[in-house]
mmCIF file of C-alpha atoms in Angstrom:
data_model
loop_
_atom_site.group_PDB
_atom_site.id
_atom_site.type_symbol
_atom_site.label_atom_id
_atom_site.label_comp_id
_atom_site.label_asym_id
_atom_site.label_seq_id
_atom_site.Cartn_x
_atom_site.Cartn_y
_atom_site.Cartn_z
ATOM 1 C CA UNK A 12 96.030 43.482 124.624
ATOM 2 C CA UNK A 13 98.547 43.945 127.417
ATOM 3 C CA UNK A 14 100.441 46.693 125.609
ATOM 4 C CA UNK A 15 97.169 48.457 124.748
ATOM 5 C CA UNK A 16 96.284 48.558 128.447
ATOM 6 C CA UNK A 17 99.704 49.997 129.304
ATOM 7 C CA UNK A 18 99.350 52.582 126.536
ATOM 8 C CA UNK A 19 95.905 53.636 127.805
ATOM 9 C CA UNK A 20 97.198 53.973 131.377
ATOM 10 C CA UNK A 21 100.180 56.029 130.220
ATOM 11 C CA UNK A 22 97.899 58.374 128.249
ATOM 12 C CA UNK A 23 95.762 58.897 131.364
ATOM 13 C CA UNK A 24 98.827 59.677 133.480
ATOM 14 C CA UNK A 25 100.147 62.140 130.883
ATOM 15 C CA UNK A 26 96.714 63.824 130.766
ATOM 16 C CA UNK A 27 96.638 64.139 134.528
ATOM 17 C CA UNK A 28 100.201 65.460 134.648
ATOM 18 C CA UNK A 29 99.362 68.037 131.958
ATOM 19 C CA UNK A 30 96.741 69.555 134.299
ATOM 20 C CA UNK A 31 99.620 70.461 136.621
ATOM 21 C CA UNK A 32 101.602 72.067 133.759
ATOM 22 C CA UNK A 33 99.018 73.733 131.462
ATOM 23 C CA UNK A 34 97.944 77.142 132.714
ATOM 24 C CA UNK A 35 94.545 78.833 132.707
ATOM 25 C CA UNK A 36 94.046 82.285 131.123
ATOM 26 C CA UNK A 37 94.745 83.908 134.510
ATOM 27 C CA UNK A 38 98.215 82.289 134.564
ATOM 28 C CA UNK A 39 97.550 79.677 137.277
ATOM 29 C CA UNK A 40 97.711 75.946 136.535
ATOM 30 C CA UNK A 41 94.459 74.022 136.277
ATOM 31 C CA UNK A 42 95.584 71.731 139.080
ATOM 32 C CA UNK A 43 98.197 72.086 141.800
ATOM 33 C CA UNK A 44 99.207 70.269 144.933
ATOM 34 C CA UNK A 45 98.270 73.330 146.991
ATOM 35 C CA UNK A 46 94.788 73.309 145.473
ATOM 36 C CA UNK A 47 94.237 69.662 146.372
ATOM 37 C CA UNK A 48 95.642 69.750 149.891
ATOM 38 C CA UNK A 49 94.679 73.374 150.603
ATOM 39 C CA UNK A 50 90.973 72.718 150.075
ATOM 40 C CA UNK A 51 91.168 69.521 152.118
ATOM 41 C CA UNK A 52 92.973 71.415 154.891
ATOM 42 C CA UNK A 53 90.354 74.180 154.840
ATOM 43 C CA UNK A 54 87.520 71.652 155.053
ATOM 44 C CA UNK A 55 89.257 69.796 157.861
ATOM 45 C CA UNK A 56 89.836 73.041 159.795
ATOM 46 C CA UNK A 57 86.225 74.165 159.396
ATOM 47 C CA UNK A 58 85.003 70.733 160.512
ATOM 48 C CA UNK A 59 87.363 70.835 163.499
ATOM 49 C CA UNK A 60 86.170 74.319 164.489
ATOM 50 C CA UNK A 61 82.540 73.237 164.222
ATOM 51 C CA UNK A 62 83.161 70.138 166.348
ATOM 52 C CA UNK A 63 84.984 72.243 168.985
ATOM 53 C CA UNK A 64 82.013 74.611 169.199
ATOM 54 C CA UNK A 65 79.594 71.682 169.541
ATOM 55 C CA UNK A 66 81.758 70.015 172.176
ATOM 56 C CA UNK A 67 82.031 73.227 174.183
ATOM 57 C CA UNK A 68 78.249 73.694 174.122
ATOM 58 C CA UNK A 69 77.734 70.102 175.297
ATOM 59 C CA UNK A 70 80.306 70.532 178.079
ATOM 60 C CA UNK A 71 78.636 73.773 179.190
ATOM 61 C CA UNK A 72 75.195 72.157 179.304
ATOM 62 C CA UNK A 73 76.623 69.146 181.184
ATOM 63 C CA UNK A 74 78.284 71.448 183.708
ATOM 64 C CA UNK A 75 75.040 73.315 184.300
ATOM 65 C CA UNK A 76 73.130 70.024 184.679
ATOM 66 C CA UNK A 77 75.810 68.676 187.013
ATOM 67 C CA UNK A 78 75.701 71.886 189.038
ATOM 68 C CA UNK A 79 71.941 71.457 189.543
ATOM 69 C CA UNK A 80 72.418 67.800 190.461
ATOM 70 C CA UNK A 81 75.281 68.571 192.845
ATOM 71 C CA UNK A 82 73.174 71.113 194.682
ATOM 72 C CA UNK A 83 70.393 68.591 195.171
ATOM 73 C CA UNK A 84 72.863 65.866 196.229
ATOM 74 C CA UNK A 85 74.706 68.126 198.653
ATOM 75 C CA UNK A 86 71.546 68.184 200.753
ATOM 76 C CA UNK A 87 71.317 64.370 200.851
ATOM 77 C CA UNK A 88 70.254 63.333 204.340
ATOM 78 C CA UNK A 89 69.421 59.907 205.708
ATOM 79 C CA UNK A 90 67.747 58.959 208.947
ATOM 80 C CA UNK A 91 68.767 56.042 211.144
ATOM 81 C CA UNK A 92 66.785 54.446 213.959
ATOM 82 C CA UNK A 93 66.686 51.223 215.939
ATOM 83 C CA UNK A 94 63.546 49.127 216.348
ATOM 84 C CA UNK A 95 62.434 47.158 219.421
ATOM 85 C CA UNK A 96 64.351 44.047 218.250
ATOM 86 C CA UNK A 97 67.589 45.998 218.016
ATOM 87 C CA UNK A 98 67.709 46.114 214.183
ATOM 88 C CA UNK A 99 68.916 49.330 212.585
ATOM 89 C CA UNK A 100 66.866 50.916 209.798
ATOM 90 C CA UNK A 101 67.864 53.587 207.289
ATOM 91 C CA UNK A 102 65.512 55.817 205.326
ATOM 92 C CA UNK A 103 65.278 59.099 203.485
ATOM 93 C CA UNK A 104 62.437 60.139 205.855
ATOM 94 C CA UNK A 105 62.508 60.236 209.647
ATOM 95 C CA UNK A 106 60.490 57.716 211.652
ATOM 96 C CA UNK A 107 57.772 59.579 213.540
ATOM 97 C CA UNK A 108 57.406 56.846 216.231
ATOM 98 C CA UNK A 109 61.093 56.675 217.167
ATOM 99 C CA UNK A 110 63.758 59.308 217.622
ATOM 100 C CA UNK A 111 65.754 59.157 214.357
ATOM 101 C CA UNK A 112 69.415 60.076 214.047
ATOM 102 C CA UNK A 113 70.153 62.461 211.184
ATOM 103 C CA UNK A 114 73.173 61.804 208.913
ATOM 104 C CA UNK A 115 74.233 64.128 206.105
ATOM 105 C CA UNK A 116 75.901 62.365 203.198
ATOM 106 C CA UNK A 117 78.897 63.589 201.250
ATOM 107 C CA UNK A 118 77.946 63.145 197.553
ATOM 108 C CA UNK A 119 81.565 62.635 196.533
ATOM 109 C CA UNK A 120 81.753 59.468 198.641
ATOM 110 C CA UNK A 121 78.469 57.887 197.536
ATOM 111 C CA UNK A 122 78.388 55.025 195.061
ATOM 112 C CA UNK A 123 74.992 54.383 193.533
ATOM 113 C CA UNK A 124 74.288 50.871 192.300
ATOM 114 C CA UNK A 125 71.219 49.346 190.715
ATOM 115 C CA UNK A 126 69.172 47.071 192.950
ATOM 116 C CA UNK A 127 69.544 43.351 192.393
ATOM 117 C CA UNK A 128 66.613 41.046 191.734
ATOM 118 C CA UNK A 129 66.344 38.804 194.799
ATOM 119 C CA UNK A 130 63.344 36.725 193.719
ATOM 120 C CA UNK A 131 65.551 33.683 193.179
ATOM 121 C CA UNK A 132 66.640 33.790 196.820
ATOM 122 C CA UNK A 133 63.024 33.666 197.958
ATOM 123 C CA UNK A 134 62.377 30.668 195.695
ATOM 124 C CA UNK A 135 65.432 28.845 197.070
ATOM 125 C CA UNK A 136 64.362 29.592 200.642
ATOM 126 C CA UNK A 137 60.878 28.229 199.943
ATOM 127 C CA UNK A 138 62.363 25.090 198.378
ATOM 128 C CA UNK A 139 64.729 24.716 201.321
ATOM 129 C CA UNK A 140 61.815 24.766 203.739
ATOM 130 C CA UNK A 141 60.473 21.536 202.290
ATOM 131 C CA UNK A 142 61.867 18.655 204.359
ATOM 132 C CA UNK A 143 61.663 14.925 203.645
ATOM 133 C CA UNK A 144 60.507 12.235 206.094
ATOM 134 C CA UNK A 145 63.893 12.072 207.832
ATOM 135 C CA UNK A 146 63.913 15.773 208.641
ATOM 136 C CA UNK A 147 66.694 16.642 206.171
ATOM 137 C CA UNK A 148 66.449 18.873 203.117
ATOM 138 C CA UNK A 149 65.749 16.867 199.966
ATOM 139 C CA UNK A 150 67.177 18.955 197.159
ATOM 140 C CA UNK A 151 68.647 16.402 194.713
ATOM 141 C CA UNK A 152 67.756 12.942 193.491
ATOM 142 C CA UNK A 153 70.466 10.244 193.548
ATOM 143 C CA UNK A 154 70.594 10.197 189.737
ATOM 144 C CA UNK A 155 71.206 13.958 189.741
ATOM 145 C CA UNK A 156 74.024 13.502 192.271
ATOM 146 C CA UNK A 157 75.666 10.849 190.057
ATOM 147 C CA UNK A 158 75.424 13.167 187.035
ATOM 148 C CA UNK A 159 76.864 16.026 189.077
ATOM 149 C CA UNK A 160 79.843 13.900 190.193
ATOM 150 C CA UNK A 161 80.438 12.721 186.606
ATOM 151 C CA UNK A 162 80.347 16.309 185.327
ATOM 152 C CA UNK A 163 82.811 17.362 188.040
ATOM 153 C CA UNK A 164 85.183 14.555 187.023
ATOM 154 C CA UNK A 165 84.980 15.643 183.366
ATOM 155 C CA UNK A 166 85.762 19.216 184.345
ATOM 156 C CA UNK A 167 88.722 18.000 186.402
ATOM 157 C CA UNK A 168 90.056 16.066 183.386
ATOM 158 C CA UNK A 169 89.738 19.164 181.181
ATOM 159 C CA UNK A 170 91.538 21.284 183.752
ATOM 160 C CA UNK A 171 94.341 18.722 184.064
ATOM 161 C CA UNK A 172 94.729 18.649 180.266
ATOM 162 C CA UNK A 173 94.859 22.439 180.123
ATOM 163 C CA UNK A 174 97.445 22.592 182.916
ATOM 164 C CA UNK A 175 99.556 20.037 181.049
ATOM 165 C CA UNK A 176 99.321 22.120 177.848
ATOM 166 C CA UNK A 177 100.424 25.220 179.720
ATOM 167 C CA UNK A 178 103.344 23.360 181.299
ATOM 168 C CA UNK A 179 104.466 22.041 177.912
ATOM 169 C CA UNK A 180 104.610 25.512 176.377
#
């Protein structure tokens, strides 16, 4: 069985090699290294050219969009005014009741960040306003404090073990 498999593989290799040697009626071999790699090279070059054209069109459209955006940002102006309590306020529109100072912004020096959700701060402030009979803030039960201390001790043990492992290596 093993020798039959080897014989079959050898026949396939000889058949494949004969395609490189046997010639067609026009005198060219049925298969050549140039044919294999030449077609692959042509396909790769055409794909590369197509991707370059697509990339250039995307870059051009991005530049035009950026140019429109830059023009609108170059006119970015904010207004600043102070209220009766002495607090400063900033807005994109002037305050009609108070004389507002005009500031023009340089768009290259502006960092835009998404607004953070501050609802949790309001909840904490409302909870902090609740005082116990003694006038102090009652935020944790004694059992919760014991659990918190125990958790902190466990974390300290883990950190000590990790430091020891790092020192040993």
